[in-house]
Phi, psi and omega in degrees: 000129175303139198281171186273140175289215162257354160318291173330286161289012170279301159342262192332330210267339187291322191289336193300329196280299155320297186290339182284322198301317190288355169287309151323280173295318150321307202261351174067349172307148202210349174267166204264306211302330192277338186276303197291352143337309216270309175330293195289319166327306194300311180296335190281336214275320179314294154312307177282330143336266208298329175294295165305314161324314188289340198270344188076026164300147176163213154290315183251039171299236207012296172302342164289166183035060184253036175268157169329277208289026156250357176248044190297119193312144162086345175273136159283127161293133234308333174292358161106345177266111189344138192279180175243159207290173184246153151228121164306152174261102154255000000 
């Protein structure tokens, strides 16, 4: 897997930052076990940012990967329906 650039990880790290204050504030937590409870959600939430961003799940996944060798015989095709077979002219 390719390392995350630094978008990816500015993402993940804004998001790590965003969900804790709003977890925070939200849940009202005030005991140490609930702030790190909130910590830890947050670093997982965080994580799953910067991992999806590096995979290119999103919008624009779709527009990735349209070359000839993915509609390759026996690959379904992005719509979900079976690509069609190449046939020769002999």
């Amino acid at each position: 897997m390719p390392r995350p650039t630094a978008a990816q990880l500015a993402l993940g790290s804004a998001t790590v930052v965003c969900s804790t204050v709003a977890l925070l504030l939200l849940s009202g937590a005030t005991t140490d076990a609930g702030i790190a409870l909130a910590a830890l959600v947050s670093l997982l939430l965080g994580l799953g940012v910067t991992l999806a961003a590096a995979r290119g799940t999103g919008a624009h996944a779709g527009a990735r990967g349209n070359t000839p060798s993915d509609h390759s015989p026996g690959r379904t095709a992005p719509g979900g329906e079976e690509a069609p077979m190449s046939r020769s002219r002999n």
